[in-house]
XYZ file of C-alpha atoms in Angstrom:
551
model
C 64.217 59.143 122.217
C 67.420 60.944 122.823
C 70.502 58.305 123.434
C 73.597 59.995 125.022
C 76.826 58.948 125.734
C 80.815 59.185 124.800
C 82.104 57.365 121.431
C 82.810 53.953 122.486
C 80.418 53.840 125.266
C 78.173 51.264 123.257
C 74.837 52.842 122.134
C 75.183 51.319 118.818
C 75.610 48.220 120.204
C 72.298 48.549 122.125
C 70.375 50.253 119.076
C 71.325 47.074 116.824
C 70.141 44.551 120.060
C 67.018 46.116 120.225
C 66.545 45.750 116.122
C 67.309 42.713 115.819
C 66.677 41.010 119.385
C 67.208 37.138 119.889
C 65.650 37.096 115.768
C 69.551 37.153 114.431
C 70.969 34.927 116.676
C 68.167 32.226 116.264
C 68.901 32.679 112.068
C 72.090 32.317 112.381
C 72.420 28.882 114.954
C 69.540 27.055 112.765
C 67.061 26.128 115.202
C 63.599 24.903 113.535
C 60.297 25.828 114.974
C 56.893 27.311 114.186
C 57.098 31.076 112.757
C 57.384 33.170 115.212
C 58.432 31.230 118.252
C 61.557 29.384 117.696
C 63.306 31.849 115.226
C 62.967 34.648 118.221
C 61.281 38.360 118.282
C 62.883 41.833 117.576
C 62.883 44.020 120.843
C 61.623 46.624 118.549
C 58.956 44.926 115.830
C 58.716 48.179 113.110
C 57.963 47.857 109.541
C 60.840 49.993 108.200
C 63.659 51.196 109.887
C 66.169 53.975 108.657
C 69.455 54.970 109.632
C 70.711 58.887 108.786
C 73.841 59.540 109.464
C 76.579 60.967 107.401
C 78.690 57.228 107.918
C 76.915 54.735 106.137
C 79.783 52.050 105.830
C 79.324 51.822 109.987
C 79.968 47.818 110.186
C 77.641 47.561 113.132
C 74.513 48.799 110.863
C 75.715 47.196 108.000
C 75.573 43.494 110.064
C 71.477 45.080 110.777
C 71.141 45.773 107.322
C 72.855 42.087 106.475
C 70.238 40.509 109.113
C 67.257 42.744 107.613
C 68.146 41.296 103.849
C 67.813 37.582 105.285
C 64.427 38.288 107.219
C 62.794 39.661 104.457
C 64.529 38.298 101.321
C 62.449 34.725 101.246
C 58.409 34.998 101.637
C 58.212 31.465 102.284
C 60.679 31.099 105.121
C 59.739 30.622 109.110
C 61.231 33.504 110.326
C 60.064 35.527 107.083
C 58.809 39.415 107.534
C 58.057 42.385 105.333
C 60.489 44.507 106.952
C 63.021 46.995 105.189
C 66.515 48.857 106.173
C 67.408 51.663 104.674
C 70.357 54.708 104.359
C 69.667 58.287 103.726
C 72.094 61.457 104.111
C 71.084 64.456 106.340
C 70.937 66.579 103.288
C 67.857 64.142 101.863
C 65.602 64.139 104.695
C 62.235 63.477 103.200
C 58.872 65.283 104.831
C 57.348 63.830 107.139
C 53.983 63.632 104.872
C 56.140 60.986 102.421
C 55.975 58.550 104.925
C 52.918 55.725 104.962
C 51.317 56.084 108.164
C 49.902 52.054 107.412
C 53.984 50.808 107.988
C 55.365 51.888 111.604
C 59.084 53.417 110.592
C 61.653 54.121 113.035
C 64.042 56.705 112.064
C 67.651 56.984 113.646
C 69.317 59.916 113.857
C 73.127 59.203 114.442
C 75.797 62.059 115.236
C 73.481 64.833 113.585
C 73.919 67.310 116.005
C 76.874 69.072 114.481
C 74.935 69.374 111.103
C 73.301 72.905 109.908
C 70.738 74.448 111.295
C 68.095 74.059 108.543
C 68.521 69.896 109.326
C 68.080 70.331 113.012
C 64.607 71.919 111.652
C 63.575 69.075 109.215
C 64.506 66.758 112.058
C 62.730 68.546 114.712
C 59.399 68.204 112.520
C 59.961 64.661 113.126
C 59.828 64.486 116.972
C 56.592 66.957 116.756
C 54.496 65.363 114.090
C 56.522 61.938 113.214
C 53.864 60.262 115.548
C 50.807 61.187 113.159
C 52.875 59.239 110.240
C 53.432 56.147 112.870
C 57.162 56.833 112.991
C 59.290 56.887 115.698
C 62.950 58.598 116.481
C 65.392 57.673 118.157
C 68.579 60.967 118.613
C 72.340 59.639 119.140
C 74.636 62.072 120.057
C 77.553 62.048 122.540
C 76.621 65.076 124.654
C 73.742 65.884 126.460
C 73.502 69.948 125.638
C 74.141 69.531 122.380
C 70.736 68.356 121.821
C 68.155 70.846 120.725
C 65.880 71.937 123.055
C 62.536 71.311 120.755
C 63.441 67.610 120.475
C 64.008 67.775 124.439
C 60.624 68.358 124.801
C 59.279 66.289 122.632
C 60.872 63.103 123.605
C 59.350 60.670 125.411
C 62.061 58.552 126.773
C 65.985 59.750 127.101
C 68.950 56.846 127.727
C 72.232 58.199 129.404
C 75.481 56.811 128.869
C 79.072 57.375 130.478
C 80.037 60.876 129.925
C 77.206 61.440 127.839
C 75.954 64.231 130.519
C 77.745 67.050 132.811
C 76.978 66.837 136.621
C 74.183 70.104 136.246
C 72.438 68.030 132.775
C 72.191 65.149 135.433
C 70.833 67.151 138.062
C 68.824 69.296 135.880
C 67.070 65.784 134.689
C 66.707 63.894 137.805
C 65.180 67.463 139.859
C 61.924 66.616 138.690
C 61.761 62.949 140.408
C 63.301 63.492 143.973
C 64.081 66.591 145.779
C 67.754 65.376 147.363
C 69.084 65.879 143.885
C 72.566 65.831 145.272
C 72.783 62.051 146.311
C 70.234 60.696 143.586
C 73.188 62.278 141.030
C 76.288 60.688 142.603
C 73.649 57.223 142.224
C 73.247 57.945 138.601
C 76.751 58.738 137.974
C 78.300 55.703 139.883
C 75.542 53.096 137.536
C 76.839 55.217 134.479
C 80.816 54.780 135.609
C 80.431 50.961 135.695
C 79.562 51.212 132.004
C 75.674 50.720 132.627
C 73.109 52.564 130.992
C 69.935 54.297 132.519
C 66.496 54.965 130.968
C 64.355 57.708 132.134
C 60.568 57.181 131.205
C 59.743 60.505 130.398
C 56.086 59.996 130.206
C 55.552 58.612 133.396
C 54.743 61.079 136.346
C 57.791 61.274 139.033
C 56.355 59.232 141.999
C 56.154 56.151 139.149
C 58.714 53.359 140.190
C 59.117 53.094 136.622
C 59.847 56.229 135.655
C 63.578 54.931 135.642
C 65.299 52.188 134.643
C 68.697 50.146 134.785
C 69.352 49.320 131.266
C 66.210 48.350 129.977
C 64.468 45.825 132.548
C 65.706 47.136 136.221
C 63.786 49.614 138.124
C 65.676 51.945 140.012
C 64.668 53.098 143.145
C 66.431 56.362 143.437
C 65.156 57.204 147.472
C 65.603 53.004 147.980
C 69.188 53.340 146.435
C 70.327 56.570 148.399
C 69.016 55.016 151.717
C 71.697 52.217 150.768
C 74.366 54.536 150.294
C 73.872 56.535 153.412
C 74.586 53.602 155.458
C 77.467 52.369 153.856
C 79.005 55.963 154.456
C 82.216 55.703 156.729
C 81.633 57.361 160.113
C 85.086 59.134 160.575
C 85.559 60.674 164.800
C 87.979 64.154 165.028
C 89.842 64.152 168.444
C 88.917 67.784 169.215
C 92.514 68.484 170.932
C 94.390 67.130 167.702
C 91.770 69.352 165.983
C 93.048 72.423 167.629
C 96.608 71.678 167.475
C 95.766 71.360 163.430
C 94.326 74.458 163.128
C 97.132 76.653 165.162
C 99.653 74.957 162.748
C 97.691 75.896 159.682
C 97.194 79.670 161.327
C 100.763 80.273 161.860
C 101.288 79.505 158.019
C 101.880 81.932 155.482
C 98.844 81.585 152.570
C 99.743 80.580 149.385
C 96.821 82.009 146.969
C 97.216 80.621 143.452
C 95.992 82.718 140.606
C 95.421 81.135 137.052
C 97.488 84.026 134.397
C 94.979 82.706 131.754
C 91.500 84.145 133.890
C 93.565 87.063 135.129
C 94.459 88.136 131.595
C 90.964 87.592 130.469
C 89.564 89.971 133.011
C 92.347 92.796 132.458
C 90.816 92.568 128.965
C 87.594 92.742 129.898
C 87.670 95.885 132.149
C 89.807 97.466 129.361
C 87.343 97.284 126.777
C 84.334 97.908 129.050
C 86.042 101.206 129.879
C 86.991 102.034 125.997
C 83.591 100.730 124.627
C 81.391 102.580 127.600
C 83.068 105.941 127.709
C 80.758 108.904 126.144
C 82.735 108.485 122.785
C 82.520 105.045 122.953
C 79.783 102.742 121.732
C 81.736 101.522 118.364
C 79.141 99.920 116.003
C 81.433 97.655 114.470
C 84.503 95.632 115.776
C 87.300 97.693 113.642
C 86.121 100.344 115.421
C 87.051 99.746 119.130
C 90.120 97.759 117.921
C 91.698 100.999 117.026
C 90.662 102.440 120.077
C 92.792 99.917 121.420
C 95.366 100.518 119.763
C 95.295 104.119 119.946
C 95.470 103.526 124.041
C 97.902 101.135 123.779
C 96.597 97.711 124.044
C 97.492 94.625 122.128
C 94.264 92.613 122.565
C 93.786 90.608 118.986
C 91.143 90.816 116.643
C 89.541 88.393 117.316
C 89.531 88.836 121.412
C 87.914 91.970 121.181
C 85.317 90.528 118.396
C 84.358 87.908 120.969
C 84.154 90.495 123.399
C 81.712 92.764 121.631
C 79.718 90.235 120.288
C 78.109 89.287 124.194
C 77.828 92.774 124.894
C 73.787 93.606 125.470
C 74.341 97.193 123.887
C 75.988 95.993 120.356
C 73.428 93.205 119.845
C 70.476 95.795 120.536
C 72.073 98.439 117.926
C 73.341 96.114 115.377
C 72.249 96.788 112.122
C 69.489 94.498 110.288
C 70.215 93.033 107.087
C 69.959 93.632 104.057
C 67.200 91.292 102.443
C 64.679 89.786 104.493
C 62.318 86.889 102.839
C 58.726 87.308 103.296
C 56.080 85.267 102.940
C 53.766 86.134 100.413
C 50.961 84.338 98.543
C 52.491 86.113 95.260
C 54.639 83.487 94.972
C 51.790 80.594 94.440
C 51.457 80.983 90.318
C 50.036 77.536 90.068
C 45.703 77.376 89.772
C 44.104 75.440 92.129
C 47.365 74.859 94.539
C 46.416 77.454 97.339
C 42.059 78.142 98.440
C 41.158 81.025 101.300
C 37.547 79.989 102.118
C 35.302 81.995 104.950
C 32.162 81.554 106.448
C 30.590 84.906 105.872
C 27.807 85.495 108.868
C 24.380 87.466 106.805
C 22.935 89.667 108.727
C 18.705 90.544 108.155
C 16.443 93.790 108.359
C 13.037 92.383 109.749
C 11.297 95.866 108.670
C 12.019 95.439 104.975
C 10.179 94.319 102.636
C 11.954 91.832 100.436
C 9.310 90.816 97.985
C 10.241 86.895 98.779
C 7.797 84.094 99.095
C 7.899 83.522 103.580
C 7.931 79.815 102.997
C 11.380 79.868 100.983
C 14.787 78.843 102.322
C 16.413 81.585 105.304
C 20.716 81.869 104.352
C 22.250 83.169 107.391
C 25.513 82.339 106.038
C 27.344 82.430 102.719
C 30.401 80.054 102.117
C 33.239 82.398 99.927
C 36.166 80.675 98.385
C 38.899 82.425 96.435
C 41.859 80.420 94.567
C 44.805 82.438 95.473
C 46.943 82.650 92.090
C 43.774 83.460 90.006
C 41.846 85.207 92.297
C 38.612 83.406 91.041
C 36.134 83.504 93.034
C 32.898 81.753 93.745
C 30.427 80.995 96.677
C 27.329 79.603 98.157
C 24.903 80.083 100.019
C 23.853 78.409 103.672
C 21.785 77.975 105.977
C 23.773 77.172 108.983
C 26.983 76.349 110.158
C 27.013 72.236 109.908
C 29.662 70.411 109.064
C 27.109 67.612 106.625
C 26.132 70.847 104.879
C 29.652 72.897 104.586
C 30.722 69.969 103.230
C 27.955 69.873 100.576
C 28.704 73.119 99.589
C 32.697 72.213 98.844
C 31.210 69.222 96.784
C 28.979 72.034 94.734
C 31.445 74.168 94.151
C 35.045 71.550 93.580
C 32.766 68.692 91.887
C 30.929 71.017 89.357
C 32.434 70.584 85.828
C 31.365 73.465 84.532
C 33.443 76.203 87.143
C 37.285 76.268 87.076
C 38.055 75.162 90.805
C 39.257 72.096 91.525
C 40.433 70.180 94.783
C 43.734 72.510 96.330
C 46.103 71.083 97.410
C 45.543 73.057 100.204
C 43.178 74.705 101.672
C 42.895 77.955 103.844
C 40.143 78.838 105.968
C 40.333 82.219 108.134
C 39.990 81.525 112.169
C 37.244 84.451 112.428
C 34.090 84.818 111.240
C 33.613 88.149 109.304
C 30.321 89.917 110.565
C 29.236 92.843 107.982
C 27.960 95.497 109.256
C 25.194 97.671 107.875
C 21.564 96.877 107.129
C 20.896 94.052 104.828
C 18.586 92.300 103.759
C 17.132 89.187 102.019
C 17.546 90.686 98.620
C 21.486 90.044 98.556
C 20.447 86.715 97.781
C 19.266 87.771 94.131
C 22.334 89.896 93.375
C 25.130 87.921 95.037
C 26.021 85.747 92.000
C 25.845 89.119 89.870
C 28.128 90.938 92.076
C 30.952 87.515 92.032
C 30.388 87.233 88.553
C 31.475 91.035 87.449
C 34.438 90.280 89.731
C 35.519 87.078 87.992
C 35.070 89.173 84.857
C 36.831 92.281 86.147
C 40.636 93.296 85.921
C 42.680 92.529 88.620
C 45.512 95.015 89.294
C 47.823 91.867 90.987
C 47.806 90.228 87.721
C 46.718 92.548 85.066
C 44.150 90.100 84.237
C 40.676 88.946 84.813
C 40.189 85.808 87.252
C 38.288 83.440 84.254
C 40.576 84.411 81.680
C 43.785 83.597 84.759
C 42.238 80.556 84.912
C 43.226 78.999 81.419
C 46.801 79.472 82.109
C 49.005 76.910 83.729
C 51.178 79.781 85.894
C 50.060 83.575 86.971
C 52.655 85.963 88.010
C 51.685 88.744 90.542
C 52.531 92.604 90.669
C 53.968 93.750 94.279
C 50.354 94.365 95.835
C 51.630 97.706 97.433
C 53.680 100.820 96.202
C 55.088 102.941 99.407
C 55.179 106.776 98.901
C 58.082 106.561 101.674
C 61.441 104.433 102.586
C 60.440 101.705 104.652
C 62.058 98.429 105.887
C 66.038 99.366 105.668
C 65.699 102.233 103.596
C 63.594 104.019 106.413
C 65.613 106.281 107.926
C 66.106 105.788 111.770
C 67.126 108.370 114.565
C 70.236 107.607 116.502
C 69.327 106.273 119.800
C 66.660 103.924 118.004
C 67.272 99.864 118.631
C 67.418 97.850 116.081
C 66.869 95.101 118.057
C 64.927 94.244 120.569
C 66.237 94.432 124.797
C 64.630 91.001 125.764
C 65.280 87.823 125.446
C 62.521 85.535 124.060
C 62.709 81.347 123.016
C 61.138 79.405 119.914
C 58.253 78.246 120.594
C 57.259 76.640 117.103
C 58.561 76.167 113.836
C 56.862 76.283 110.628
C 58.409 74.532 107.752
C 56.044 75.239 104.210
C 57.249 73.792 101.401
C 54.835 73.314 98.828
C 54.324 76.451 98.104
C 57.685 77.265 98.656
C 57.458 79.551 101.845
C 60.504 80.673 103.996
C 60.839 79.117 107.463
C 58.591 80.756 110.257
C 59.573 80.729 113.785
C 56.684 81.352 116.400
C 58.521 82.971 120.000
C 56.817 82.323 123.182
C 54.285 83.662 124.989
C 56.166 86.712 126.397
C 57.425 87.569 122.892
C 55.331 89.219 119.723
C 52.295 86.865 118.385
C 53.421 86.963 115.223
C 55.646 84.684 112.964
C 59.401 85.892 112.119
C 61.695 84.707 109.410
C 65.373 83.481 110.154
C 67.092 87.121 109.134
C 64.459 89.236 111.578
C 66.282 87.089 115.075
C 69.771 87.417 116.162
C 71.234 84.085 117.627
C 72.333 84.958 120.565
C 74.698 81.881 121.834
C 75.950 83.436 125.385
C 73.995 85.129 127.975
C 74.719 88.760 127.157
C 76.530 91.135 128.968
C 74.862 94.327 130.482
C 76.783 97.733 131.564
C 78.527 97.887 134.686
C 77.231 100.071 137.761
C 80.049 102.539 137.253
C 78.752 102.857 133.819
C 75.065 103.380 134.736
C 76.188 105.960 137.658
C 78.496 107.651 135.420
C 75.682 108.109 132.716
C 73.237 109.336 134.947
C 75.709 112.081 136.939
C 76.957 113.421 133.781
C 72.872 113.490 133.153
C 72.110 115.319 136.042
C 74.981 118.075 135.090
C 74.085 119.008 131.915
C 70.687 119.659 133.549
């Protein structure tokens, strides 16, 4: 739940009502009664409830965590509850897997939005799986687009505060429950300018008088309240002869047209360097480079102007260069036993026409369960006859419960999203030398680790060879033609972020559907914080005439 609004505009004040409720104020006056009834109710009944934020000495969460102490501090009380408050800095996020899913938690995240990126990630993976751990989040910032977009969409309520959103955030929010978005804005932002608060119900579908509230308990009819402020509209009457006698006066005046030097000076500079940086010796790959161009045609922009300048331009971003080390992930890094299975279901395929030698009334495998540890590459398997879950899961009982074989429980486990489907003629006989074949392999030397799998599996840690020796440059080294991008043209969003930490795995970003299907580490994308610029017409026309002369 994202909670918006200006500094001083109160949403502490309403975070600490709703933790506490009429509980506190029942404490602290005295009054006697059964538990539960007289001593009052939190708004907002959670087990645990923590506050990260790089101010812990706030007084207004230090008078929660006061009140918390008292509820919880004597067992035998009335108004007694096993309830805990607790700090922690945006650098010590937990995972969300360290949480109890048993104790509901509420998490607050207070003035966070200014923190690094890698944060915004670890707190993002609390708005799209906090709700399998039971734990809730609540967002307080003081502007609207300042808010990541991922925790946008996975909010389920959003609370707006006085200048807490611009007039398009507003509209861009309320377009989805009325279509006069004009008038159902000025409603919202008169409520909000009388220091109220609303509450948009993000869940509920837009014809739902619910879907928004005044503060906390007030529906608000947006059509009901716009209806209201239609007819209280002055109705102002224009004599028509005044009317005319205005307008000749205004005719016969000389205009007065007021230009703002700032917005003139930026656009000198920006048809400057769009000539210097488009022009056939143009196209500078680095900043110094059209700064002295500048200079050499006698311009005083600033370094830092024309950095700005070239930074949104759509050409620069698509031929900047990569860097220099990009982090992969790789299962060489697991060097840990038992921390990391691959397991397939392997589909066996049977020749009718041969003859086998096998008894007709024995057990038919049409399937063969294969699991490999990934640091040891030890190997072992067993055989099935169909795809059931009951007997899948027998055959990962065989194989971890059996004292006698090396592989234990993973921590976790991998299994591959196709089936693999051999192809060839087979037969029934693969059943006698299957365990022969995964036996020589446990026994063999493996090139990744210089080792056999059974003797890799009495050490604690394996270390891994690079799997793969290029005869040619690739990656940086590879050398690349002139007119080749190095980035790509389009535009794409995150879709999903994947955050591995155990083994410890770089941070995957997933684009959307329009980009590549594949996952991307933080140095292969290029932030790109503007919408970027594209060449002029002149440019485009000038290109393709000098084009059609050198044909």
């Amino acid at each position: 739940m994202p909670v918006i609004g200006t500094s001083g505009s109160g949403k502490t004040n309403i975070l600490g009502n709703l933790f506490l409720g009429t509980k506190a104020e029942c404490i602290c006056k005295g009054k006697k009664g059964p538990k539960g009834t007289s001593y009052g109710s939190r708004y907002i009944a959670c087990d645990d409830l923590i506050v990260c934020s790089y101010h812990p000495d706030e007084p207004k969460w230090a008078f929660v965590r006061y009140m918390y102490g008292i509820i919880s501090n004597d067992p035998k009380a009335p108004y007694y509850e096993n309830i805990r408050f607790s700090y922690i800095s945006p650098e010590k996020i937990p995972s969300v897997r360290a949480f109890s899913p048993e104790r509901s938690t509420v998490i607050v995240f207070e003035d966070v939005c200014l923190a690094p990126e890698y944060i915004q990630n670890q707190i993002g993976q609390f708005f799209g799986n906090g709700r399998h751990r039971n734990i809730s989040c609540v967002y307080v910032a003081q502007k609207y687009h300042k808010i990541p977009i991922f925790i946008h969409e996975n909010s389920s309520h959003l609370v707006l505060f006085n200048s807490g959103s611009s007039h398009e955030d507003i509209s861009k929010i309320i377009r989805r429950y009325t279509d006069d978005v004009k008038n159902a804005s000025m409603v919202i932002n008169s409520y909000l300018r009388k220091g109220e608060f609303v509450v948009f119900d993000l869940t509920r579908p837009k014809d739902d008088p619910l879907a928004i509230h005044l503060r906390f308990d007030t529906p608000l009819n947006l059509q009901k309240e716009i209806m209201v402020r239609q007819k209280q509209e002055p109705v102002i009457y224009i004599d028509p002869q005044k009317a005319r006698e205005l307008d000749q006066i205004i005719a016969k005046q000389t205009p007065t047209i007021n230009i703002d030097p700032q917005k003139a000076h930026n656009l000198d500079q920006h048809l400057a360097l769009q000539k210097l940086y488009y022009r056939p010796e143009g196209l500078y790959q680095n900043v110094k480079g059209l700064w002295d161009a500048c200079k050499k045609a006698s311009y005083s922009f600033s370094f830092i102007d024309v950095k700005k300048w070239l930074e949104n331009q759509a050409m620069y971003q698509i031929f900047r260069p990569s860097p220099k080390h990009i982090p992969y992930a790789s299962y060489s890094k697991i060097t840990k036993p038992n921390t990391v299975h691959q397991c397939d279901l392997i589909k066996i395929p049977y020749d009718e026409d041969v003859d086998t030698n096998l008894l007709d009334d024995g057990l038919i495998y049409y399937y063969v369960l294969l699991v490999i540890d990934c640091a040891t590459r030890y190997k072992d398997f067993v055989f099935l006859t169909s795809k059931s879950s009951k007997e899948v899961a027998e055959a990962f009982k065989s194989i971890y419960d059996n004292p006698d074989k090396p592989l234990n429980w993973p921590q976790k486990l991998q299994l591959f999203g196709r089936v693999s489907l051999p192809t060839g003629k087979c037969c029934r006989e693969c059943e006698r030398f299957a365990r022969r074949i995964v036996d020589n392999m446990n026994d063999s030397l493996t090139r990744l680790i210089g080792m056999s799998p059974n003797d890799a599996t009495k050490l604690e840690q394996i270390y891994s060879k690079p799997s793969v020796k290029y005869n040619r440059p690739i990656g940086i080294n590879e050398p690349q033609l002139p007119k080749d991008p190095t980035w790509s043209p389009s535009l794409h969003k995150i879709w999903r972020i994947v955050v591995g930490k155990n083994p410890p795995m770089p941070i995957l970003y997933y684009l959307d559907e329009s980009g590549p299907q594949r996952p991307f580490v933080r140095e292969q994308l290029m932030h790109i914080k503007e919408e970027p610029m594209l060449p002029s017409r002149w440019v485009l026309g000038y290109n393709q005439m000098h084009t059609r002369r050198s044909l």
